[in-house]
Coordinates of C-alpha atoms and ligand atoms in Angstrom, one line a residue:
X1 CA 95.2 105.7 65.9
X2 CA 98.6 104.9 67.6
X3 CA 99.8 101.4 67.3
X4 CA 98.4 99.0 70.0
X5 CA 101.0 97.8 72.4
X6 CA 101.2 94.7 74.8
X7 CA 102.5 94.6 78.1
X8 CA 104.4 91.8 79.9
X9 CA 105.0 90.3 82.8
X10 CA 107.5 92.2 85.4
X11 CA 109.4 89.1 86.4
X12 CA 111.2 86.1 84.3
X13 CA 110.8 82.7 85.1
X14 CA 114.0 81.1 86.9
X15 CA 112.4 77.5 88.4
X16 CA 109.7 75.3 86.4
X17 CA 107.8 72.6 87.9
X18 CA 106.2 70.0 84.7
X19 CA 102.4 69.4 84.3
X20 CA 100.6 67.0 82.3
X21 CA 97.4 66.6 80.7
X22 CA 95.8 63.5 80.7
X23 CA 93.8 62.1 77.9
X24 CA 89.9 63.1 77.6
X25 CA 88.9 59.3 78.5
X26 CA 91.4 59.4 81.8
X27 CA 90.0 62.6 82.9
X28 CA 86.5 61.9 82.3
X29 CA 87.2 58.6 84.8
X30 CA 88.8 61.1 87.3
X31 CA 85.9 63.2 87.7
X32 CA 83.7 60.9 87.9
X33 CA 85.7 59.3 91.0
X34 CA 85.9 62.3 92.1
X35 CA 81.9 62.5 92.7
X36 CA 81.8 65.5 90.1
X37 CA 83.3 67.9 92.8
X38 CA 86.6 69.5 91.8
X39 CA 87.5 70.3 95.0
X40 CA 88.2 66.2 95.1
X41 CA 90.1 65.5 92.1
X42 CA 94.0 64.8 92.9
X43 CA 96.5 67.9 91.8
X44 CA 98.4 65.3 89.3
X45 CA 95.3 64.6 87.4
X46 CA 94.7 68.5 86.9
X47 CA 96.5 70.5 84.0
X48 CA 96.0 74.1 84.4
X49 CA 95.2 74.5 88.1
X50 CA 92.5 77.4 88.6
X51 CA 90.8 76.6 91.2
X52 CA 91.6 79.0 93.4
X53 CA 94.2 81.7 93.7
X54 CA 94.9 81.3 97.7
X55 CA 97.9 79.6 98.0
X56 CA 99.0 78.8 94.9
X57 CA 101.0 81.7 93.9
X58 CA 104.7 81.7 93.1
X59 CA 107.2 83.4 95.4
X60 CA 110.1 85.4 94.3
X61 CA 113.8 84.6 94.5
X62 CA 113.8 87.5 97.3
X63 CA 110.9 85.4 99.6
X64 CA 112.8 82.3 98.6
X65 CA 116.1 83.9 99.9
X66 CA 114.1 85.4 103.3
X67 CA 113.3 81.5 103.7
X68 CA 116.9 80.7 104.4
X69 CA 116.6 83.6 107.4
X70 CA 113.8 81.5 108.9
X71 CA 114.3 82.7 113.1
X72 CA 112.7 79.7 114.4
X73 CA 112.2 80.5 117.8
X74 CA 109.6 79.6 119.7
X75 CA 109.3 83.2 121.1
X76 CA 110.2 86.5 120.0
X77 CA 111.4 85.7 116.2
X78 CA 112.6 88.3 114.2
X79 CA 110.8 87.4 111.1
X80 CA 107.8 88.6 113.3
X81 CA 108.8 91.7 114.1
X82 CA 109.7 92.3 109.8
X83 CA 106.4 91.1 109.7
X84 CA 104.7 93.1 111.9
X85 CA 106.6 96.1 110.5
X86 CA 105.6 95.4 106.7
X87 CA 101.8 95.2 108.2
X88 CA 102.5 98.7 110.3
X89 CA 103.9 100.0 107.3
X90 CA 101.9 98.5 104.3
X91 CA 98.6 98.5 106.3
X92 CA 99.0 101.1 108.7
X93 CA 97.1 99.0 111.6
X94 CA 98.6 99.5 114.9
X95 CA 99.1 95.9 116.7
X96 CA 99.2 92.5 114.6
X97 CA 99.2 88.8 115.5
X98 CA 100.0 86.4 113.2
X99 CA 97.1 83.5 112.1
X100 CA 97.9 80.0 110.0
X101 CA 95.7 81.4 107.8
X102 CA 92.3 83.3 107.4
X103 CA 90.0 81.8 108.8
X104 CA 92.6 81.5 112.1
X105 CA 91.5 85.7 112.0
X106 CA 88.0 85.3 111.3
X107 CA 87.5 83.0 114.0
X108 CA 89.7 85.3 116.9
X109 CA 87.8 88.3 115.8
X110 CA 84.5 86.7 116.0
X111 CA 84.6 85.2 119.3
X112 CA 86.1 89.0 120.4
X113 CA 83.5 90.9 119.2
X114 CA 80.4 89.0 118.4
X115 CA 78.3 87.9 121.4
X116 CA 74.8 85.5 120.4
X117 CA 72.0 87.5 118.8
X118 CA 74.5 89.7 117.7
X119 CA 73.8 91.0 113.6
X120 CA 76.7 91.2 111.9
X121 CA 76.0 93.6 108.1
X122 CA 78.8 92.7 105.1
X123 CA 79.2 93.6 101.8
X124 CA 77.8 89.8 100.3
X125 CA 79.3 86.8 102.6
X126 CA 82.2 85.1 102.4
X127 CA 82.5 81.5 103.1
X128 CA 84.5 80.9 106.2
X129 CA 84.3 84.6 107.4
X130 CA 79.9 83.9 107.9
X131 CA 80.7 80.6 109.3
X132 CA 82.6 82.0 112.0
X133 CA 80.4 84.4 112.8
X134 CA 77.4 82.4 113.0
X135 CA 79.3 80.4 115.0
X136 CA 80.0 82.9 117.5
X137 CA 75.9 83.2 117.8
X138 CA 75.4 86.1 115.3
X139 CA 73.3 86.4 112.6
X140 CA 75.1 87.8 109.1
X141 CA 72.9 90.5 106.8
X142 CA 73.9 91.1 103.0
X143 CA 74.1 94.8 103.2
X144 CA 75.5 95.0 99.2
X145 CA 74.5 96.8 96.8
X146 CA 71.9 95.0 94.6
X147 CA 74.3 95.5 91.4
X148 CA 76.3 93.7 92.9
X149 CA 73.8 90.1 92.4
X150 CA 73.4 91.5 88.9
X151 CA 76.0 89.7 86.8
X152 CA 75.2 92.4 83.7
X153 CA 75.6 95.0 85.9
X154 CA 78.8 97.3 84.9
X155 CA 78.7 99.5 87.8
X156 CA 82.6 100.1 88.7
X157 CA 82.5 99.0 92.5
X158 CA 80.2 96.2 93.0
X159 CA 81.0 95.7 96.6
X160 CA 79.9 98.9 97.6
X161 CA 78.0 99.3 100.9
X162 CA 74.3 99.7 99.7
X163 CA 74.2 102.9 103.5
X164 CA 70.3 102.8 103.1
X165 CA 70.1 98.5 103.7
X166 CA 73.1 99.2 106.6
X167 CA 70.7 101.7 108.4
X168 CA 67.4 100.2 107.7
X169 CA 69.0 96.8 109.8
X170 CA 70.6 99.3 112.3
X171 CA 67.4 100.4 113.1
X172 CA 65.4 97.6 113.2
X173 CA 67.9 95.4 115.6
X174 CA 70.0 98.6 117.3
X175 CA 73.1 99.7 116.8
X176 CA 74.0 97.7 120.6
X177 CA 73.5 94.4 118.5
X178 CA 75.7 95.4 115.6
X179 CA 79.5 94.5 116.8
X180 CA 80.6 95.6 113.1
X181 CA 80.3 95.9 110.0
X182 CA 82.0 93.5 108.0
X183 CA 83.3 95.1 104.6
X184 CA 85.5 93.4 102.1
X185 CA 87.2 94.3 99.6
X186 CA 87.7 93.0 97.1
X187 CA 84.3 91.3 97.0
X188 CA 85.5 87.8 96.4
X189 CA 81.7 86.2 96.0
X190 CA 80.5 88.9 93.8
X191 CA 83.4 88.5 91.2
X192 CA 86.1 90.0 92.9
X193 CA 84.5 93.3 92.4
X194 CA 86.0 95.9 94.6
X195 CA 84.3 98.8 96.9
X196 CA 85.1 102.7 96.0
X197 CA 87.2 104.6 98.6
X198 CA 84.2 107.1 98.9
X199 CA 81.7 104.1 99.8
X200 CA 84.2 103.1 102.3
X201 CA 84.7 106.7 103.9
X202 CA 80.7 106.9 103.9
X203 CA 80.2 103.8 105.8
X204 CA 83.0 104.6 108.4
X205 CA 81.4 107.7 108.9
X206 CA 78.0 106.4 109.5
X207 CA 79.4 103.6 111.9
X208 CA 81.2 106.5 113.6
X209 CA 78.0 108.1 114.4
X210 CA 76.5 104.8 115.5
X211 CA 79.6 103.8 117.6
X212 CA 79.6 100.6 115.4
X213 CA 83.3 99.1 114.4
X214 CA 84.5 98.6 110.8
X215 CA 86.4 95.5 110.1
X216 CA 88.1 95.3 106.5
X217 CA 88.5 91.6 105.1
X218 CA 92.2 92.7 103.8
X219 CA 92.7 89.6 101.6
X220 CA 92.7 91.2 98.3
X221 CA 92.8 94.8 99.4
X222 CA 95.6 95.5 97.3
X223 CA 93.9 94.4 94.3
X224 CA 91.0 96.6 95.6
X225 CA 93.6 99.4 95.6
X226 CA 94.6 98.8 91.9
X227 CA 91.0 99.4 91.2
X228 CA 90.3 102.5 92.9
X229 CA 93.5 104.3 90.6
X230 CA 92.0 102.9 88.0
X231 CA 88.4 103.3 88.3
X232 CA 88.1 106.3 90.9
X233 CA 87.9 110.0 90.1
X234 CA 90.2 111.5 91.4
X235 CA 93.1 108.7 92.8
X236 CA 95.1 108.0 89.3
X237 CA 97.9 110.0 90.4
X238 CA 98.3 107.9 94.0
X239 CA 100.2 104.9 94.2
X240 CA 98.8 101.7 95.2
X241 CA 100.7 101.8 98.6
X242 CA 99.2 105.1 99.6
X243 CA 95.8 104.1 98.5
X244 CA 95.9 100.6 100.3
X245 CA 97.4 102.3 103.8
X246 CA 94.4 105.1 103.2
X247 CA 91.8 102.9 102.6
X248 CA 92.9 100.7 105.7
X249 CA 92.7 103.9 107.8
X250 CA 89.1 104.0 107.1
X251 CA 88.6 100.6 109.4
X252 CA 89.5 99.5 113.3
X253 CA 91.4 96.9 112.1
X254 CA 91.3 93.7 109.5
X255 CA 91.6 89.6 109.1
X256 CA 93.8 88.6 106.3
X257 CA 94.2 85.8 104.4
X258 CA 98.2 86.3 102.9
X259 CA 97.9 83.8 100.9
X260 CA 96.2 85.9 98.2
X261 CA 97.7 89.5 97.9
X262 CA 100.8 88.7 100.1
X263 CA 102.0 85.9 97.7
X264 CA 102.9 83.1 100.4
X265 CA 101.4 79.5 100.4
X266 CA 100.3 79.8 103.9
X267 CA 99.4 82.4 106.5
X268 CA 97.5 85.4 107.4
X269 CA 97.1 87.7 110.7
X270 CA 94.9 89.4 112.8
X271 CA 95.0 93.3 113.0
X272 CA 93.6 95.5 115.5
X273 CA 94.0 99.5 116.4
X274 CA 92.3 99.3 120.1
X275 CA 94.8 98.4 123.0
X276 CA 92.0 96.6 124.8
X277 CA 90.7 95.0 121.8
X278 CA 93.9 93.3 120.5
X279 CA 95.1 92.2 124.3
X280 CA 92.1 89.8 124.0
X281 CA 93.0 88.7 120.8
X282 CA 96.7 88.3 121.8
X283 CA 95.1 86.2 124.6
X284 CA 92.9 84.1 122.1
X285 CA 95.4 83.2 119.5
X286 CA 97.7 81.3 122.1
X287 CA 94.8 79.0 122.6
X288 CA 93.9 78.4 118.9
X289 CA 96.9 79.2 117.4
X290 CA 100.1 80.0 119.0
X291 CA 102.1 82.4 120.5
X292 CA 101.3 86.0 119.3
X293 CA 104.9 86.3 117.9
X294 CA 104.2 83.5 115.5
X295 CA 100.4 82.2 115.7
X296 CA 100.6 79.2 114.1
X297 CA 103.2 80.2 111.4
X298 CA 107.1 79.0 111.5
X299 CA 109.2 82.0 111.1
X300 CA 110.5 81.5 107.7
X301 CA 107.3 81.6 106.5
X302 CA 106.8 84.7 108.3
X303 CA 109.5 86.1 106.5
X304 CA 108.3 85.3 103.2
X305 CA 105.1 86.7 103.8
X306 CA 106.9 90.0 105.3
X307 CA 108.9 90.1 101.8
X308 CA 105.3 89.2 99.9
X309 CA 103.9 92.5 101.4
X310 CA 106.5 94.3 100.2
X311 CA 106.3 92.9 96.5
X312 CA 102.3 92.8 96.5
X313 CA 101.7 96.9 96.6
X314 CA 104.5 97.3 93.7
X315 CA 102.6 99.0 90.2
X316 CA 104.2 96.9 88.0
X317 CA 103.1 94.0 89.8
X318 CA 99.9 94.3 90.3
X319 CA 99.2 96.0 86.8
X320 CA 100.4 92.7 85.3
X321 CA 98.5 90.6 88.0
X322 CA 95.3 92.1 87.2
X323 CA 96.1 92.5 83.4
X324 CA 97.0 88.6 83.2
X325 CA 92.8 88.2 84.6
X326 CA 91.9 90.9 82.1
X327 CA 93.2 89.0 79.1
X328 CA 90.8 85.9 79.6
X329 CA 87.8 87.9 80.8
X330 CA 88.2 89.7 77.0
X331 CA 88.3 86.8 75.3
X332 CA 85.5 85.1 76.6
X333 CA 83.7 88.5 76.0
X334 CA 84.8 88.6 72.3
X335 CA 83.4 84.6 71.9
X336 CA 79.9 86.3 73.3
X337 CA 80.4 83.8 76.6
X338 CA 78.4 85.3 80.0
X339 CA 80.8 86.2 82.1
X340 CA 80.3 88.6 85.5
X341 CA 80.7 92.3 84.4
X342 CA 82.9 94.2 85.2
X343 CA 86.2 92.4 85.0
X344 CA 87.3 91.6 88.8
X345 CA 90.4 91.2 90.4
X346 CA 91.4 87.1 91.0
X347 CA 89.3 85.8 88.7
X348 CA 86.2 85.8 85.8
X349 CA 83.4 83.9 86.9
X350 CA 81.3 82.8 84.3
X351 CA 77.4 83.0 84.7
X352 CA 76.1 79.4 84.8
X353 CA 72.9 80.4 85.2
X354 CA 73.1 81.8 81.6
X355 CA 75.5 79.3 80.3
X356 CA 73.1 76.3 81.1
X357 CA 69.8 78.0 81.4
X358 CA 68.3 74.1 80.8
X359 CA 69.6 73.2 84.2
X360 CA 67.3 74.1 87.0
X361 CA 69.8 75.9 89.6
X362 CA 68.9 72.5 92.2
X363 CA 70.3 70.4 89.7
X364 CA 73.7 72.3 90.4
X365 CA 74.5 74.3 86.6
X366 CA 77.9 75.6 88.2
X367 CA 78.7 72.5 89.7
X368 CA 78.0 71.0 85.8
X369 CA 79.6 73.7 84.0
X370 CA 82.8 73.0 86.5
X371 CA 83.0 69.2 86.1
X372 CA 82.8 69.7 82.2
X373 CA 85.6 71.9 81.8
X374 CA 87.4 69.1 83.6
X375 CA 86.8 66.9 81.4
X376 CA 87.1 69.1 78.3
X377 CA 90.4 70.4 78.8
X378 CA 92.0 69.5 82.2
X379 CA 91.6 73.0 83.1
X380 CA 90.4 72.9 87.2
X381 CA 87.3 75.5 88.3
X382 CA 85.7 76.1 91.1
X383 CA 81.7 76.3 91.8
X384 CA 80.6 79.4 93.2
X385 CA 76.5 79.3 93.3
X386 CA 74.2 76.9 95.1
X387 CA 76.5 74.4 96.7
X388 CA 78.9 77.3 97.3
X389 CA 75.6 79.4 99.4
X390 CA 74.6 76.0 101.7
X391 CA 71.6 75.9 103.7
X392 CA 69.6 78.2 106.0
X393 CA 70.0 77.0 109.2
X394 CA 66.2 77.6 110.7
X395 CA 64.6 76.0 107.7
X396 CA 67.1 73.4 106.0
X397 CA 66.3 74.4 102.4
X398 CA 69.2 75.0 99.8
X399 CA 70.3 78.9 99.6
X400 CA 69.2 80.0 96.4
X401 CA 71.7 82.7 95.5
X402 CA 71.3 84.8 92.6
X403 CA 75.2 83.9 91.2
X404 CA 75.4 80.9 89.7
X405 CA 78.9 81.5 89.0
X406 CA 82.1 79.7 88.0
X407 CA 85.0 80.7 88.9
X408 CA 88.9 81.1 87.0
X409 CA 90.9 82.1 89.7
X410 CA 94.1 83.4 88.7
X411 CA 97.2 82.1 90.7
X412 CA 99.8 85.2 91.0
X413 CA 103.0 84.9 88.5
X414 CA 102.5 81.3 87.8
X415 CA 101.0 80.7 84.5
X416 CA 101.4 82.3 80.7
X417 CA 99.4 83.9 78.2
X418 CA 99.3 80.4 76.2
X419 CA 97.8 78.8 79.8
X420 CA 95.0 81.2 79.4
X421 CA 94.9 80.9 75.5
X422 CA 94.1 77.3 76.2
X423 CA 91.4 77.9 79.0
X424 CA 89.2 80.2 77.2
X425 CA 89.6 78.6 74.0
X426 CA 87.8 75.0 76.0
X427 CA 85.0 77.4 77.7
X428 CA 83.8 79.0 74.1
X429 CA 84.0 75.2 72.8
X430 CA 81.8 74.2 75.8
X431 CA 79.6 77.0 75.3
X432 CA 79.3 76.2 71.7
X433 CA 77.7 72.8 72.8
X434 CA 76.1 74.5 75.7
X435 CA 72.4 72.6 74.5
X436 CA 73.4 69.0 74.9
X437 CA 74.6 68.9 78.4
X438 CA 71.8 68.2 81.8
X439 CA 72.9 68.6 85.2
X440 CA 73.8 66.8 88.4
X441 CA 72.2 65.2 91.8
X442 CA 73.7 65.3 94.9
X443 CA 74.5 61.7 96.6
X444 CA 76.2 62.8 99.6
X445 CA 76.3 66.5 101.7
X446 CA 78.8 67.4 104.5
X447 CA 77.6 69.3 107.4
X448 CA 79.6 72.7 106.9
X449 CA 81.1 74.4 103.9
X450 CA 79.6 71.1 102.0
X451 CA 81.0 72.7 98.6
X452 CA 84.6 71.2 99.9
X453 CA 83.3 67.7 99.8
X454 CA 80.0 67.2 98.5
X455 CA 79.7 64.6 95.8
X456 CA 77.4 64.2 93.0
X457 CA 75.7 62.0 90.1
X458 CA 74.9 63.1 86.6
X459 CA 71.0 63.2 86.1
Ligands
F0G501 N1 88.2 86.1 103.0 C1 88.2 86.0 101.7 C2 87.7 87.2 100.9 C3 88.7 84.9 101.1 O1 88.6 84.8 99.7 C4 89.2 83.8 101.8 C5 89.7 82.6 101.2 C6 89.2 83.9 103.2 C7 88.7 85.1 103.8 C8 89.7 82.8 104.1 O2 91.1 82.8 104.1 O3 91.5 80.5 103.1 O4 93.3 81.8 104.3 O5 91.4 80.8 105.6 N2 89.4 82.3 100.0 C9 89.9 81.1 99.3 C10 89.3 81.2 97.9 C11 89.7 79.9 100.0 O6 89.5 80.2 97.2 O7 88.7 82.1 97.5 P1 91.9 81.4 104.3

């Protein structure tokens, strides 16, 4: 047997910020002000930050430096056209307009393309991206595959397109109704699971037939990309780069959030192949956003996003991005903790519903499991199940999804191996005294996207 060998990160560390933990009796006060919501507790009073891993990544010394080229003119800057080259380049999409973030995208496209009484199929919903089309007046179908709700599942690309749920829907509300078909990858809700280059060529060649667009959620595409070498017969010998711009070609065009993949704490764009398509959009984004050479972004930041493409579809990095997420998910799986199977790309999302099985899913066991690893260890989570999925909007009852997940999200290049040491080492304590713990009530619920603010009791 040869010798096992680790791998490190690409990069050393040149700029440190300080964090603190507090003591057990000071964080169990702060999340208990904070109505048991992590989404409400103040950045100082968290110690290792995983809440999400959208914005919180750490840019290099080469985006810091394209900071100081920041061209901030209100028209015409030339950090747009780098980054409209390192889209056209990276992505392959024809015409780009820059968003704040997004959900600036999401919200363009779907007032494009979706008209009311519209369906709109995706691979599982996310968030902001349903809101925005329900918004618009359509109506959003899970189109997944079921392995994909199956957190024991090992199948290697749980976001595929289940093609015999896309048609049945097709059929029953015609093909007229269907704008697009919203595929993402990777499959954030599902636990960052990522869709196979052959699913994606078979849905782009059944939309073809149907004259039905396919828009990509680009956000993590890269990290989809990573999985498709690694995963998919037949692509080990590709790059990343060439399998992101091929897998792109596959769609009419993409939102993106940049501040996963693209390593910037703020932006995104809008990316369209059809002339016609993207002159409404270019018209669009100067009344929500701003002008299409910037669209709500300064031109520095621009620039660092430009420079973030560049960096995002390197091997090394994304090999260590990914690696640093494998680490913790195989720790948790040699201390026997449920966890979604396989490993995703941003993040391990641990099954609540197996963690707390006590905790009827209306008494919130992510939202629990969440507010006690708070308190444990300072560590910040986020819940990903039943205050995550809202409430159907004919008949005002909870969604009951099947993930009752929480999630460790993985900022890019910004904490160690001992960070993660101490994060799964807390979540096999808590699991250890998994019996003893009962669940929450809700007090008070937001209109939309309540998981943001809601605030809760303990029962
Ligand atoms: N699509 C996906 C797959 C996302 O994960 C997100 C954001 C968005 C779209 C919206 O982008 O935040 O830039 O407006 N996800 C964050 C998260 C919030 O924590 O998973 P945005």
């Amino acid at each position: 047997m040869p010798r096992h060998r680790s791998w490190a990160e690409p990069f050393r560390i040149k700029v440190v910020e300080p964090i603190h933990l507090l003591s057990r009796a000071e964080r169990t006060e702060a999340m208990a002000r904070a109505g048991y919501n992590t989404f409400l507790l103040r950045s100082d009073d968290v110690f290792i930050d995983l809440l999400t891993d959208s914005g919180t990544s750490a840019m290099s010394d080469y985006q810091w430096a394209g900071m100081m080229l920041g061209d901030e003119a209100y028209a015409g800057s030339r950090n747009f056209y780098h980054l409209e080259d390192a889209v056209r380049t990276h992505y392959g999409y024809r015409h780009m307009v820059p968003t704040h973030q997004g959900r600036g995208a999401e919200h363009i496209l779907s007032q494009i393309l979706i008209k009311p009484g519209d369906h709109v199929p995706g691979n599982m919903y996310f968030t902001t991206t349903r809101l925005h089309q329900e918004l618009a007046g359509g109506t959003f179908h899970d189109v997944i595959i079921d392995e994909a709700h199956d957190p024991t599942s090992t199948h290697p690309f749980k976001g595929n397109v289940d093609l015999g749920k896309l048609e049945r829907l097709v059929d029953e509300v015609g093909a007229e109704h269907v704008p697009y078909v919203s595929v993402a990858a990777t499959v954030n809700m599902a636990g960052g699971q990522p869709i196979s280059m052959a699913n994606m060529r078979a849905v782009r060649e059944y939309c073809r037939g149907k004259g039905i667009r396919v828009i990509l959620d680009a956000t993590r595409a890269v990290e989809n990309a990573y999985f498709i070498k690694v995963r998919e017969p037949g692509w080990s010998d590709r790059s990343v780069a060439e399998i992101l711009k091929e897998f792109c070609s596959l769609s009419d065009g993409c939102t993106m959030s940049g501040k996963k993949d693209a390593l910037v704490n703020i932006g995104g764009w809008l990316a369209l192949n059809d002339d016609d398509l993207f002159d409404e959009a270019r018209n669009l984004v100067v009344v929500y956003e701003g002008l299409h050479t910037y669209g709500g972004m300064a031109g520095r930041d621009m620039e660092a996003m430009a420079r973030g493409i560049e960096e995002s579809v390197q091997e090394d990095h994304i090999r260590a991005r990914i690696g640093q997420v494998e680490y913790l998910g195989r720790h948790l799986i040699d201390e026997g903790v449920p966890i979604v199977l396989p490993i995703g790309g941003h993040a391990i999302f641990l099954d609540a519903k197996r963690f707390y099985p006590q905790i009827p899913q209306d008494e919130f066991p992510a939202q629990t499991l969440a507010a006690e690893l708070y308190v444990d260890s300072g560590v910040r989570a986020m819940e990903r199940g039943i205050v995550s999925a809202g409430r159907n909007s004919t008949t005002g009852d909870h969604n009951y999804p099947k993930l009752e997940l929480v999630r460790l999200t993985l900022p890019r290049r910004v904490y160690t191996q001992a960070h993660m040491d101490v994060t799964w080492e807390s979540v096999a304590e808590l699991y250890e005294k998994r019996d003893q713990v009962r669940g929450l009530r809700m007090v008070y619920e937001p209109k939309y996207l309540r998981f943001f603010q809601a605030r809760f009791e303990r029962l």
